[in-house]
XYZ file of C-alpha atoms in Angstrom:
106
model
C -30.954 -133.338 13.888
C -27.591 -134.168 12.216
C -29.372 -134.868 8.917
C -31.144 -131.456 9.080
C -27.825 -129.737 9.805
C -26.130 -131.517 6.916
C -28.916 -130.571 4.516
C -28.664 -126.917 5.493
C -24.889 -127.168 5.285
C -25.182 -128.538 1.778
C -27.369 -125.624 0.676
C -25.175 -123.036 2.272
C -22.114 -124.814 0.859
C -23.178 -123.767 -2.616
C -21.948 -120.284 -1.684
C -18.365 -121.566 -1.293
C -17.629 -122.160 -4.976
C -19.518 -118.995 -5.948
C -17.435 -116.928 -3.496
C -14.309 -118.815 -4.675
C -14.951 -117.997 -8.336
C -15.598 -114.372 -7.470
C -12.432 -114.105 -5.352
C -10.335 -115.912 -7.985
C -11.665 -113.595 -10.661
C -10.815 -110.458 -8.606
C -7.320 -111.863 -7.944
C -6.999 -112.875 -11.637
C -5.904 -116.448 -10.799
C -8.792 -118.443 -12.247
C -6.429 -120.308 -14.597
C -3.876 -121.317 -12.019
C -3.559 -124.977 -11.173
C -4.179 -124.625 -7.482
C -7.533 -122.891 -8.129
C -8.607 -125.494 -10.658
C -7.629 -128.357 -8.336
C -9.490 -126.795 -5.430
C -12.593 -126.326 -7.662
C -12.459 -129.943 -8.769
C -12.080 -131.159 -5.168
C -15.002 -128.878 -4.034
C -17.211 -130.375 -6.783
C -16.178 -133.897 -5.644
C -17.028 -133.039 -2.099
C -20.424 -131.770 -3.188
C -21.069 -135.001 -5.091
C -20.066 -137.149 -2.120
C -22.279 -135.111 0.214
C -25.256 -134.977 -2.097
C -25.110 -138.448 -3.600
C -23.616 -140.570 -0.860
C -23.889 -139.006 2.643
C -27.303 -137.250 2.698
C -29.263 -140.129 1.112
C -27.707 -142.636 3.552
C -28.504 -140.360 6.481
C -32.093 -140.137 5.294
C -32.253 -143.962 4.979
C -30.931 -144.298 8.511
C -33.651 -142.007 9.788
C -36.295 -143.905 7.846
C -35.399 -147.277 9.251
C -31.731 -148.080 9.064
C -31.743 -149.918 5.680
C -30.552 -148.985 2.226
C -32.256 -149.864 -1.036
C -30.638 -153.285 -1.118
C -31.806 -154.083 2.394
C -28.376 -153.770 3.974
C -27.957 -151.880 7.213
C -26.686 -148.345 6.807
C -25.413 -148.364 10.355
C -22.186 -150.204 9.495
C -19.026 -148.173 9.001
C -18.420 -149.571 5.580
C -21.813 -148.531 4.264
C -21.784 -144.748 4.864
C -19.482 -143.488 7.536
C -16.532 -143.832 5.153
C -18.265 -141.443 2.785
C -18.419 -138.855 5.612
C -14.685 -139.285 6.083
C -14.023 -138.919 2.376
C -16.123 -135.754 2.328
C -14.138 -134.350 5.259
C -10.788 -135.233 3.666
C -11.788 -133.491 0.465
C -12.661 -130.313 2.427
C -9.351 -130.519 4.322
C -7.476 -130.829 1.041
C -9.327 -127.782 -0.375
C -8.540 -125.794 2.776
C -4.820 -126.666 2.593
C -4.630 -125.824 -1.074
C -6.320 -122.534 -0.558
C -3.927 -121.629 2.322
C -0.701 -122.930 0.776
C -1.486 -122.029 -2.834
C 1.189 -124.263 -4.456
C 2.595 -122.702 -7.571
C 0.846 -119.409 -6.893
C 2.404 -116.199 -8.176
C 0.617 -114.193 -5.464
C 3.303 -114.584 -2.798
C 6.187 -113.255 -4.938
């Protein structure tokens, strides 16, 4: 069930950068550092989710072993990637709220 939720979340998550670009364009802030950093972190989070978390969840469902035969149930093999993904999203959220260096707050 968690794997299915994460797959749907990954697909719906594509809307986040699209909405972000649209909002940044309307606000005319696409070139500001805080926007660029948040976009880079969002892309990194997508890579971590798509390349590291979802495949390991699928391997766990299929039998609990990765391609090298190691167990994917150990914290060092995939749970750390979930934590990294979450930290990246927290960083994006904080940047989007605080907007360091933004000229919007005058």
